[in-house]
Tab-separated table of C-alpha atoms in Angstrom:
chain	number	residue	atom	x	y	z
A	132	UNK	CA	27.510	-34.701	-8.182
A	133	UNK	CA	25.131	-37.214	-6.568
A	134	UNK	CA	24.582	-38.871	-9.924
A	135	UNK	CA	28.345	-39.137	-10.361
A	136	UNK	CA	28.845	-40.672	-6.931
A	137	UNK	CA	26.088	-43.190	-7.633
A	138	UNK	CA	27.727	-44.154	-10.928
A	139	UNK	CA	31.138	-44.283	-9.282
A	140	UNK	CA	29.770	-46.684	-6.667
A	141	UNK	CA	28.420	-48.936	-9.426
A	142	UNK	CA	31.754	-48.789	-11.244
A	143	UNK	CA	33.945	-49.141	-8.156
A	144	UNK	CA	35.240	-52.661	-8.848
A	145	UNK	CA	36.186	-52.255	-12.523
A	146	UNK	CA	37.999	-49.031	-11.696
A	147	UNK	CA	39.740	-50.608	-8.716
A	148	UNK	CA	40.819	-53.558	-10.901
A	149	UNK	CA	42.146	-51.160	-13.519
A	150	UNK	CA	44.037	-49.226	-10.874
A	151	UNK	CA	45.650	-52.418	-9.564
A	152	UNK	CA	46.539	-53.447	-13.123
A	153	UNK	CA	48.184	-50.057	-13.720
A	154	UNK	CA	50.245	-50.407	-10.539
A	155	UNK	CA	51.084	-54.069	-11.174
A	156	UNK	CA	52.294	-53.480	-14.720
A	157	UNK	CA	54.296	-50.421	-13.702
A	158	UNK	CA	55.992	-52.295	-10.871
A	159	UNK	CA	56.712	-55.273	-13.140
A	160	UNK	CA	58.181	-52.984	-15.792
A	161	UNK	CA	60.361	-51.052	-13.360
A	162	UNK	CA	61.774	-54.242	-11.813
A	163	UNK	CA	62.549	-55.668	-15.265
A	164	UNK	CA	63.849	-52.292	-16.486
A	165	UNK	CA	66.087	-51.790	-13.456
A	166	UNK	CA	67.808	-55.154	-13.801
A	167	UNK	CA	68.266	-54.584	-17.526
A	168	UNK	CA	69.306	-50.957	-17.018
A	169	UNK	CA	72.053	-51.794	-14.489
A	170	UNK	CA	73.487	-54.338	-16.917
A	171	UNK	CA	73.299	-51.889	-19.814
A	172	UNK	CA	74.804	-49.020	-17.816
A	173	UNK	CA	77.763	-51.087	-16.609
A	174	UNK	CA	78.458	-52.375	-20.124
A	175	UNK	CA	78.236	-48.881	-21.609
A	176	UNK	CA	80.960	-47.637	-19.268
A	177	UNK	CA	83.257	-50.618	-18.808
A	178	UNK	CA	82.468	-52.936	-21.726
A	179	UNK	CA	84.779	-53.431	-24.692
A	180	UNK	CA	83.944	-51.562	-27.885
A	181	UNK	CA	82.374	-54.676	-29.385
A	182	UNK	CA	80.078	-55.088	-26.375
A	183	UNK	CA	79.245	-51.385	-26.184
A	184	UNK	CA	77.966	-51.231	-29.743
A	185	UNK	CA	74.859	-53.440	-29.422
A	186	UNK	CA	73.966	-51.861	-26.070
A	187	UNK	CA	74.353	-48.360	-27.541
A	188	UNK	CA	72.118	-49.390	-30.441
A	189	UNK	CA	69.512	-50.770	-28.034
A	190	UNK	CA	69.479	-47.568	-25.974
A	191	UNK	CA	69.277	-45.301	-29.021
A	192	UNK	CA	66.492	-47.316	-30.646
A	193	UNK	CA	64.438	-47.354	-27.455
A	194	UNK	CA	64.979	-43.647	-26.825
A	195	UNK	CA	64.309	-42.613	-30.410
A	196	UNK	CA	61.038	-44.508	-30.800
A	197	UNK	CA	57.763	-43.324	-29.279
A	198	UNK	CA	56.572	-45.532	-26.431
A	199	UNK	CA	53.278	-46.128	-28.230
A	200	UNK	CA	55.132	-47.571	-31.236
A	201	UNK	CA	57.142	-49.841	-28.916
A	202	UNK	CA	53.943	-51.038	-27.281
A	203	UNK	CA	52.233	-51.736	-30.598
A	204	UNK	CA	55.354	-53.497	-31.887
A	205	UNK	CA	55.624	-55.628	-28.730
A	206	UNK	CA	51.975	-56.539	-29.114
A	207	UNK	CA	52.057	-57.534	-32.794
A	208	UNK	CA	55.599	-58.730	-33.520
A	209	UNK	CA	55.988	-61.637	-31.039
A	210	UNK	CA	52.781	-63.192	-32.391
A	211	UNK	CA	54.203	-63.678	-35.904
A	212	UNK	CA	57.438	-64.951	-34.374
A	213	UNK	CA	55.391	-67.759	-32.882
A	214	UNK	CA	55.567	-66.414	-29.331
A	215	UNK	CA	52.176	-65.965	-27.799
A	216	UNK	CA	52.162	-63.135	-25.274
A	217	UNK	CA	49.024	-61.779	-23.667
A	218	UNK	CA	48.346	-58.070	-24.099
A	219	UNK	CA	49.476	-57.328	-20.564
A	220	UNK	CA	52.663	-59.384	-20.982
A	221	UNK	CA	53.468	-57.600	-24.244
A	222	UNK	CA	52.759	-54.279	-22.564
A	223	UNK	CA	55.002	-55.035	-19.598
A	224	UNK	CA	57.735	-56.155	-22.002
A	225	UNK	CA	57.509	-52.900	-23.981
A	226	UNK	CA	57.492	-50.718	-20.858
A	227	UNK	CA	60.331	-52.747	-19.332
A	228	UNK	CA	62.532	-52.485	-22.432
A	229	UNK	CA	61.789	-48.752	-22.585
A	230	UNK	CA	62.660	-48.322	-18.899
A	231	UNK	CA	65.801	-50.444	-19.344
A	232	UNK	CA	67.190	-47.984	-21.884
A	233	UNK	CA	66.424	-44.924	-19.755
A	234	UNK	CA	67.754	-46.518	-16.570
A	235	UNK	CA	70.802	-47.689	-18.532
A	236	UNK	CA	71.581	-44.071	-19.348
A	237	UNK	CA	71.005	-43.068	-15.722
A	238	UNK	CA	73.406	-45.723	-14.474
A	239	UNK	CA	75.961	-44.816	-17.156
A	240	UNK	CA	75.803	-41.145	-16.148
A	241	UNK	CA	76.167	-41.858	-12.448
A	242	UNK	CA	79.041	-44.295	-12.996
A	243	UNK	CA	80.872	-41.756	-15.135
A	244	UNK	CA	80.371	-39.092	-12.477
A	245	UNK	CA	82.514	-41.061	-10.014
A	246	UNK	CA	86.104	-39.746	-9.988
A	247	UNK	CA	88.412	-42.269	-11.772
A	248	UNK	CA	90.820	-41.906	-8.870
A	249	UNK	CA	88.570	-44.206	-6.853
A	250	UNK	CA	89.048	-47.079	-9.313
A	251	UNK	CA	92.799	-46.556	-9.135
A	252	UNK	CA	92.635	-46.442	-5.348
A	253	UNK	CA	90.677	-49.689	-5.348
A	254	UNK	CA	93.283	-51.311	-7.606
A	255	UNK	CA	96.057	-49.974	-5.417
A	256	UNK	CA	94.707	-51.694	-2.329
A	257	UNK	CA	94.499	-54.938	-4.299
A	258	UNK	CA	90.801	-55.212	-5.200
A	259	UNK	CA	89.798	-56.971	-8.414
A	260	UNK	CA	87.454	-55.202	-10.811
A	261	UNK	CA	84.226	-56.993	-9.769
A	262	UNK	CA	85.016	-56.084	-6.160
A	263	UNK	CA	85.623	-52.446	-7.065
A	264	UNK	CA	82.345	-52.431	-8.962
A	265	UNK	CA	80.330	-53.998	-6.158
A	266	UNK	CA	81.927	-52.233	-3.187
A	267	UNK	CA	83.068	-48.871	-4.507
A	268	UNK	CA	81.257	-47.863	-7.678
A	269	UNK	CA	77.727	-49.256	-7.545
A	270	UNK	CA	76.821	-48.070	-4.024
A	271	UNK	CA	77.665	-44.479	-5.021
A	272	UNK	CA	76.185	-44.683	-8.511
A	273	UNK	CA	72.896	-46.090	-7.284
A	274	UNK	CA	72.589	-43.284	-4.770
A	275	UNK	CA	73.009	-40.608	-7.471
A	276	UNK	CA	70.653	-42.493	-9.779
A	277	UNK	CA	67.910	-42.896	-7.165
A	278	UNK	CA	66.025	-39.570	-7.614
A	279	UNK	CA	65.879	-39.783	-11.436
A	280	UNK	CA	64.996	-43.483	-11.066
A	281	UNK	CA	61.864	-42.394	-9.199
A	282	UNK	CA	61.107	-40.059	-12.129
A	283	UNK	CA	61.351	-43.033	-14.483
A	284	UNK	CA	58.761	-44.737	-12.287
A	285	UNK	CA	56.409	-41.779	-12.787
A	286	UNK	CA	57.006	-41.945	-16.553
A	287	UNK	CA	56.160	-45.662	-16.518
A	288	UNK	CA	52.910	-45.150	-14.635
A	289	UNK	CA	51.958	-42.449	-17.121
A	290	UNK	CA	53.103	-44.631	-20.019
A	291	UNK	CA	51.047	-47.582	-18.813
A	292	UNK	CA	47.942	-45.603	-19.826
A	293	UNK	CA	48.994	-46.223	-23.454
A	294	UNK	CA	48.404	-49.943	-22.889
A	295	UNK	CA	44.687	-49.186	-23.096
A	296	UNK	CA	45.261	-48.994	-26.846
A	297	UNK	CA	46.190	-52.682	-27.073
A	298	UNK	CA	43.317	-53.673	-24.803
A	299	UNK	CA	45.054	-54.121	-21.451
A	300	UNK	CA	42.415	-53.567	-18.773
A	301	UNK	CA	44.313	-50.898	-16.880
A	302	UNK	CA	42.896	-47.764	-15.298
A	303	UNK	CA	42.304	-45.774	-18.487
A	304	UNK	CA	40.639	-48.600	-20.422
A	305	UNK	CA	38.390	-49.458	-17.480
A	306	UNK	CA	37.486	-45.777	-17.204
A	307	UNK	CA	36.634	-45.682	-20.914
A	308	UNK	CA	34.446	-48.747	-20.497
A	309	UNK	CA	32.622	-47.113	-17.608
A	310	UNK	CA	32.152	-43.931	-19.678
A	311	UNK	CA	30.749	-46.092	-22.477
A	312	UNK	CA	27.987	-47.189	-20.102
A	313	UNK	CA	27.048	-43.935	-18.386
A	314	UNK	CA	28.359	-41.188	-20.737
A	315	UNK	CA	29.726	-39.149	-17.818
A	316	UNK	CA	32.775	-38.236	-19.868
A	317	UNK	CA	34.201	-35.310	-17.933
A	318	UNK	CA	33.563	-36.726	-14.488
A	319	UNK	CA	35.189	-40.099	-15.068
A	320	UNK	CA	38.183	-38.847	-17.080
A	321	UNK	CA	38.837	-36.297	-14.337
A	322	UNK	CA	38.448	-39.026	-11.711
A	323	UNK	CA	40.984	-41.238	-13.514
A	324	UNK	CA	43.267	-38.224	-13.854
A	325	UNK	CA	43.058	-37.621	-10.110
A	326	UNK	CA	43.967	-41.244	-9.341
A	327	UNK	CA	47.051	-40.928	-11.588
A	328	UNK	CA	47.886	-37.604	-9.948
A	329	UNK	CA	47.706	-39.011	-6.408
A	330	UNK	CA	50.149	-41.827	-7.155
A	331	UNK	CA	52.489	-39.779	-9.332
A	332	UNK	CA	52.612	-36.678	-7.142
A	333	UNK	CA	53.466	-38.849	-4.137
A	334	UNK	CA	56.316	-40.416	-6.117
A	335	UNK	CA	57.361	-37.002	-7.432
A	336	UNK	CA	57.595	-35.583	-3.911
A	337	UNK	CA	59.506	-38.662	-2.755
A	338	UNK	CA	61.986	-38.148	-5.611
A	339	UNK	CA	62.421	-34.473	-4.728
A	340	UNK	CA	63.007	-35.171	-1.054
A	341	UNK	CA	65.526	-37.921	-1.913
A	342	UNK	CA	67.262	-35.470	-4.220
A	343	UNK	CA	67.570	-32.939	-1.407
A	344	UNK	CA	68.747	-35.483	1.138
A	345	UNK	CA	71.177	-37.422	-1.021
A	346	UNK	CA	72.330	-34.367	-2.936
A	347	UNK	CA	73.681	-32.691	0.169
A	348	UNK	CA	76.150	-35.492	0.797
A	349	UNK	CA	77.561	-35.830	-2.710
B	141	UNK	CA	60.138	-69.605	-36.744
B	142	UNK	CA	59.956	-69.287	-40.485
B	143	UNK	CA	58.825	-65.784	-41.186
B	144	UNK	CA	60.065	-64.222	-44.413
B	145	UNK	CA	60.476	-60.490	-44.358
B	146	UNK	CA	58.628	-58.851	-47.175
B	147	UNK	CA	58.848	-55.073	-47.227
B	148	UNK	CA	56.975	-54.578	-50.519
B	149	UNK	CA	53.632	-54.002	-48.836
B	150	UNK	CA	55.123	-51.318	-46.622
B	151	UNK	CA	57.000	-49.569	-49.449
B	152	UNK	CA	53.738	-49.449	-51.403
B	153	UNK	CA	52.321	-47.150	-48.711
B	154	UNK	CA	55.581	-45.407	-47.885
B	155	UNK	CA	54.299	-41.994	-48.989
B	156	UNK	CA	51.497	-42.299	-46.422
B	157	UNK	CA	54.103	-42.920	-43.746
B	158	UNK	CA	56.086	-39.888	-44.900
B	159	UNK	CA	53.025	-37.653	-44.858
B	160	UNK	CA	52.280	-39.043	-41.384
B	161	UNK	CA	55.803	-38.086	-40.326
B	162	UNK	CA	55.233	-34.564	-41.665
B	163	UNK	CA	51.967	-34.279	-39.721
B	164	UNK	CA	53.719	-35.450	-36.547
B	165	UNK	CA	56.448	-32.844	-37.024
B	166	UNK	CA	53.888	-30.117	-37.708
B	167	UNK	CA	51.948	-31.067	-34.567
B	168	UNK	CA	55.148	-30.926	-32.521
B	169	UNK	CA	56.212	-27.571	-34.004
B	170	UNK	CA	52.808	-26.017	-33.313
B	171	UNK	CA	52.632	-27.477	-29.796
B	172	UNK	CA	56.154	-26.377	-28.864
B	173	UNK	CA	55.529	-22.897	-30.316
B	174	UNK	CA	52.423	-22.421	-28.172
B	175	UNK	CA	54.075	-24.266	-25.288
B	176	UNK	CA	57.059	-21.898	-25.408
B	177	UNK	CA	54.772	-18.922	-24.783
B	178	UNK	CA	53.077	-20.774	-21.902
B	179	UNK	CA	56.446	-21.929	-20.577
B	180	UNK	CA	58.001	-18.451	-20.704
B	181	UNK	CA	55.075	-16.858	-18.864
B	182	UNK	CA	55.027	-19.661	-16.319
B	183	UNK	CA	58.816	-19.583	-15.830
B	184	UNK	CA	58.840	-15.829	-15.195
B	185	UNK	CA	55.910	-16.367	-12.815
B	186	UNK	CA	57.846	-19.093	-10.999
B	187	UNK	CA	60.745	-16.730	-10.175
B	188	UNK	CA	58.608	-13.662	-9.498
B	189	UNK	CA	58.225	-12.065	-6.093
B	190	UNK	CA	54.474	-12.661	-6.015
B	191	UNK	CA	53.565	-15.716	-4.019
B	192	UNK	CA	50.290	-16.125	-5.977
B	193	UNK	CA	52.080	-16.257	-9.353
B	194	UNK	CA	54.628	-18.739	-7.998
B	195	UNK	CA	51.784	-20.877	-6.667
B	196	UNK	CA	49.899	-20.901	-9.963
B	197	UNK	CA	52.988	-21.814	-11.951
B	198	UNK	CA	54.008	-24.514	-9.478
B	199	UNK	CA	50.566	-26.108	-9.406
B	200	UNK	CA	50.324	-26.084	-13.194
B	201	UNK	CA	53.670	-27.858	-13.561
B	202	UNK	CA	52.905	-30.375	-10.806
B	203	UNK	CA	49.483	-31.284	-12.253
B	204	UNK	CA	50.449	-31.547	-15.905
B	205	UNK	CA	53.700	-33.407	-15.347
B	206	UNK	CA	51.993	-36.102	-13.302
B	207	UNK	CA	49.036	-36.861	-15.538
B	208	UNK	CA	49.379	-39.207	-18.526
B	209	UNK	CA	49.340	-37.303	-21.815
B	210	UNK	CA	46.782	-39.739	-23.245
B	211	UNK	CA	44.354	-38.930	-20.409
B	212	UNK	CA	44.842	-35.219	-21.064
B	213	UNK	CA	44.299	-35.668	-24.804
B	214	UNK	CA	41.127	-37.713	-24.330
B	215	UNK	CA	39.826	-35.324	-21.686
B	216	UNK	CA	40.304	-32.300	-23.950
B	217	UNK	CA	38.964	-34.050	-27.050
B	218	UNK	CA	35.926	-35.826	-25.603
B	219	UNK	CA	35.017	-33.789	-22.535
B	220	UNK	CA	35.567	-30.191	-23.596
B	221	UNK	CA	32.655	-30.214	-26.117
B	222	UNK	CA	30.312	-30.891	-23.165
B	223	UNK	CA	31.269	-27.498	-21.750
B	224	UNK	CA	30.421	-25.800	-25.035
B	225	UNK	CA	33.969	-25.410	-26.387
B	226	UNK	CA	34.155	-27.099	-29.783
B	227	UNK	CA	37.593	-27.794	-31.233
B	228	UNK	CA	38.461	-30.018	-34.163
B	229	UNK	CA	40.809	-32.905	-33.465
B	230	UNK	CA	43.920	-31.038	-34.621
B	231	UNK	CA	43.184	-27.986	-32.475
B	232	UNK	CA	42.357	-30.102	-29.465
B	233	UNK	CA	45.494	-32.254	-29.824
B	234	UNK	CA	47.788	-29.268	-30.367
B	235	UNK	CA	46.160	-27.612	-27.355
B	236	UNK	CA	46.737	-30.665	-25.147
B	237	UNK	CA	50.315	-31.152	-26.339
B	238	UNK	CA	51.050	-27.426	-25.905
B	239	UNK	CA	49.725	-27.549	-22.351
B	240	UNK	CA	51.947	-30.570	-21.752
B	241	UNK	CA	55.001	-29.010	-23.412
B	242	UNK	CA	54.410	-25.792	-21.466
B	243	UNK	CA	54.865	-27.596	-18.141
B	244	UNK	CA	58.160	-29.161	-19.196
B	245	UNK	CA	59.336	-25.887	-20.768
B	246	UNK	CA	58.567	-24.025	-17.540
B	247	UNK	CA	61.270	-26.102	-15.875
B	248	UNK	CA	63.603	-25.617	-18.831
B	249	UNK	CA	63.248	-21.825	-18.860
B	250	UNK	CA	63.371	-21.635	-15.082
B	251	UNK	CA	66.734	-23.375	-15.112
B	252	UNK	CA	67.751	-20.995	-17.915
B	253	UNK	CA	66.679	-17.973	-15.850
B	254	UNK	CA	68.595	-19.169	-12.807
B	255	UNK	CA	71.691	-19.617	-14.973
B	256	UNK	CA	71.790	-15.933	-16.010
B	257	UNK	CA	74.759	-14.345	-14.195
B	258	UNK	CA	73.604	-11.778	-11.656
B	259	UNK	CA	76.304	-9.358	-12.765
B	260	UNK	CA	74.847	-8.741	-16.220
B	261	UNK	CA	71.404	-8.085	-14.731
B	262	UNK	CA	72.977	-5.504	-12.416
B	263	UNK	CA	74.920	-4.084	-15.359
B	264	UNK	CA	71.681	-3.653	-17.297
B	265	UNK	CA	70.061	-1.870	-14.366
B	266	UNK	CA	73.178	0.269	-13.898
B	267	UNK	CA	73.063	1.661	-17.435
B	268	UNK	CA	69.520	2.839	-16.723
B	269	UNK	CA	67.322	0.121	-18.231
B	270	UNK	CA	64.009	-0.449	-16.477
B	271	UNK	CA	63.286	-3.824	-14.923
B	272	UNK	CA	61.160	-4.813	-17.937
B	273	UNK	CA	63.828	-3.682	-20.408
B	274	UNK	CA	66.482	-5.612	-18.502
B	275	UNK	CA	64.345	-8.736	-18.632
B	276	UNK	CA	63.596	-8.261	-22.320
B	277	UNK	CA	67.006	-7.263	-23.675
B	278	UNK	CA	69.452	-8.774	-21.219
B	279	UNK	CA	67.927	-11.699	-19.338
B	280	UNK	CA	65.737	-13.206	-22.086
B	281	UNK	CA	68.431	-13.629	-24.802
B	282	UNK	CA	70.931	-15.159	-22.366
B	283	UNK	CA	68.249	-17.401	-20.873
B	284	UNK	CA	67.044	-18.561	-24.285
B	285	UNK	CA	70.583	-19.427	-25.370
B	286	UNK	CA	71.239	-21.347	-22.172
B	287	UNK	CA	67.934	-23.210	-22.535
B	288	UNK	CA	68.550	-24.192	-26.153
B	289	UNK	CA	69.788	-27.772	-25.489
B	290	UNK	CA	66.884	-28.619	-23.162
B	291	UNK	CA	64.437	-26.862	-25.476
B	292	UNK	CA	65.657	-29.151	-28.252
B	293	UNK	CA	65.229	-32.232	-26.074
B	294	UNK	CA	61.691	-31.169	-25.216
B	295	UNK	CA	60.947	-30.705	-28.903
B	296	UNK	CA	62.182	-34.235	-29.684
B	297	UNK	CA	60.093	-35.534	-26.790
B	298	UNK	CA	56.992	-33.771	-28.090
B	299	UNK	CA	57.626	-35.108	-31.598
B	300	UNK	CA	57.632	-38.636	-30.193
B	301	UNK	CA	54.527	-37.859	-28.141
B	302	UNK	CA	52.749	-36.751	-31.322
B	303	UNK	CA	52.278	-40.512	-31.887
B	304	UNK	CA	49.516	-40.322	-29.269
B	305	UNK	CA	47.460	-38.330	-31.791
B	306	UNK	CA	46.746	-41.740	-33.350
B	307	UNK	CA	44.332	-42.290	-30.434
B	308	UNK	CA	42.015	-39.574	-31.752
B	309	UNK	CA	42.440	-40.648	-35.392
B	310	UNK	CA	44.821	-37.931	-36.565
B	311	UNK	CA	46.606	-39.523	-39.558
B	312	UNK	CA	50.175	-39.133	-38.299
B	313	UNK	CA	52.910	-41.755	-38.618
B	314	UNK	CA	51.743	-44.213	-35.946
B	315	UNK	CA	48.162	-44.058	-37.216
B	316	UNK	CA	49.299	-44.745	-40.799
B	317	UNK	CA	51.513	-47.578	-39.611
B	318	UNK	CA	48.597	-49.173	-37.753
B	319	UNK	CA	46.519	-48.904	-40.925
B	320	UNK	CA	49.186	-50.647	-43.019
B	321	UNK	CA	49.512	-53.227	-40.279
B	322	UNK	CA	45.787	-53.985	-40.361
B	323	UNK	CA	45.598	-53.981	-44.177
B	324	UNK	CA	48.624	-56.148	-44.923
B	325	UNK	CA	49.500	-58.036	-41.688
B	326	UNK	CA	53.185	-57.305	-42.388
B	327	UNK	CA	53.644	-56.425	-38.714
B	328	UNK	CA	57.399	-56.835	-38.348
B	329	UNK	CA	58.082	-54.782	-41.464
B	330	UNK	CA	55.568	-52.054	-40.595
B	331	UNK	CA	56.857	-51.418	-37.102
B	332	UNK	CA	60.481	-51.682	-38.151
B	333	UNK	CA	59.990	-49.059	-40.857
B	334	UNK	CA	57.864	-46.794	-38.625
B	335	UNK	CA	60.379	-47.032	-35.811
B	336	UNK	CA	63.238	-46.408	-38.248
B	337	UNK	CA	61.519	-43.269	-39.512
B	338	UNK	CA	61.046	-41.938	-35.987
B	339	UNK	CA	64.657	-42.646	-35.089
B	340	UNK	CA	65.964	-41.069	-38.303
B	341	UNK	CA	63.830	-37.969	-37.683
B	342	UNK	CA	64.951	-37.698	-34.050
B	343	UNK	CA	68.621	-38.015	-35.008
B	344	UNK	CA	68.256	-35.412	-37.769
B	345	UNK	CA	66.563	-32.951	-35.414
B	346	UNK	CA	69.228	-33.582	-32.766
B	347	UNK	CA	72.007	-32.943	-35.308
B	348	UNK	CA	70.343	-29.722	-36.540
B	349	UNK	CA	69.976	-28.535	-32.950
B	350	UNK	CA	73.646	-29.195	-32.227
B	351	UNK	CA	74.540	-27.073	-35.268
B	352	UNK	CA	72.250	-24.314	-34.013
B	353	UNK	CA	73.862	-24.454	-30.573
B	354	UNK	CA	77.303	-24.023	-32.121
B	355	UNK	CA	76.116	-20.936	-34.021
B	356	UNK	CA	75.401	-19.118	-30.776
B	357	UNK	CA	78.159	-19.041	-28.155
B	358	UNK	CA	77.154	-20.044	-24.658
B	359	UNK	CA	77.271	-17.532	-21.835
C-alpha cells in the first residue's frame, strides 16, 4: 500500500491531467450532442418526410455502429478528406455525433409523449408553430428528457475511455502510461476505475433524484 | 478533396471481416448467456426480503454500470493473472462482458419481475404450489416473456460492445478492420464497410427478435 501511495504521488500530475481531459471531452461532447440532438428530435417529430429521412438515417447509423468504430472512423476519415483534426478533436466529434443521435431519440420520445391536444390548444389561442414549440412543447419535453439525458452523460464519460485507443491522453491512457513505468497493474487500474466510479455514481444519483422529483409532477 | 473510393482492397479481405463478425456475435452470445444467469440471480436477489441480498445486488449493478467497459476488460485481462487466475483472452473478455451484461440484465429482469401481475402469483400459491414452484413455473415464464424486448436490446448492445475485444487483440470485426486499414490505407472504405456490417447485423437481430416476440403473446 505504501509503495502504491508513493507511486501515486509521483504520478499525480499525469493522472490529474488525464482526469481533466476525460471531463473536458465529455462536457464538450455533451454540449455538442445536446444542440444536435434537440435539432434532430424536433425534425424527427415535426419535419416533412423528406427532412425526416436523412435524420432517421443519421440516428440509425449512429445507434447501429459501435462507439469504438465511430471513434476510429472519426480519427482516420477526416485526414484523407484533407481535414486535419487532432486526436482529441476527432474523439470529441465522434462522441458528440454519437450523443446527438441518442439525445435526438430522447427528445423525439419526450415530444411525442406530449398530448396533441396541447398543440391544438396553442393554435386555438392564436400561437404560431415556433411559439408553440418554444413556449409549450420544449419546456415539458426537456423536463421529461432530463433524467435520461444525465444517463447519456454517464455513457459519454465511460465512452471517453475508448479514446485512449486513438492516443488521446485521457484518464485511461495516462493510467496505462503510469502502469508502463511502475508495473502496478491492479492498483492503478482499480484507482482509475474508482475515479470513473466517483464521477459517474454522482451523476447516476443526480439522475435518479431528478427522475423522482420531476416524475411526480408529470 | 479528390479522394477516389476504391473498395477492391476491402473486398479482398472481406472474408476476414465476416469471420470477425462471427466472432463478435459468438462473444456476445456467450456473454449474454452467462450474463443472463448472473442477471436472473441478481434480479431475484434485488426483490428478495433479505436486506443483505438486496444490498449485494444493488452494489453490483451500481459499480458495474458506472465503470467503463474498457477499464473492466483491461483490469480482468492484465490484472487478474497477478492474483494467480490465468484466463486466455477469450475467457477473460467473455467474463468481463458477462459481468457487464449481468448488471444491465439485472435491471431488465427486475422490471420484468415487477410487471408480473400479483393475481397469478396468488393463484399459483392458492393451487398449492410452494413459493419456489410458483417462482419457477408461474413467475419466471411471465417475467421472461415480458423482458424479451429489453433482453434483445441488451444483446444488441453487447454485440456492439464486442468491438472492445479489439483492445486485447481478439480478431473480431473491429480488429480486422483496423488491420485492413493499416495494410491498405483505404480508411474511408474500411470503416464504411465495417460500420455497414455492424448495422446490417444489428438490424437483422432486431428483426429476428421482433418475430420471436410475436410468437409469444404478451401477458
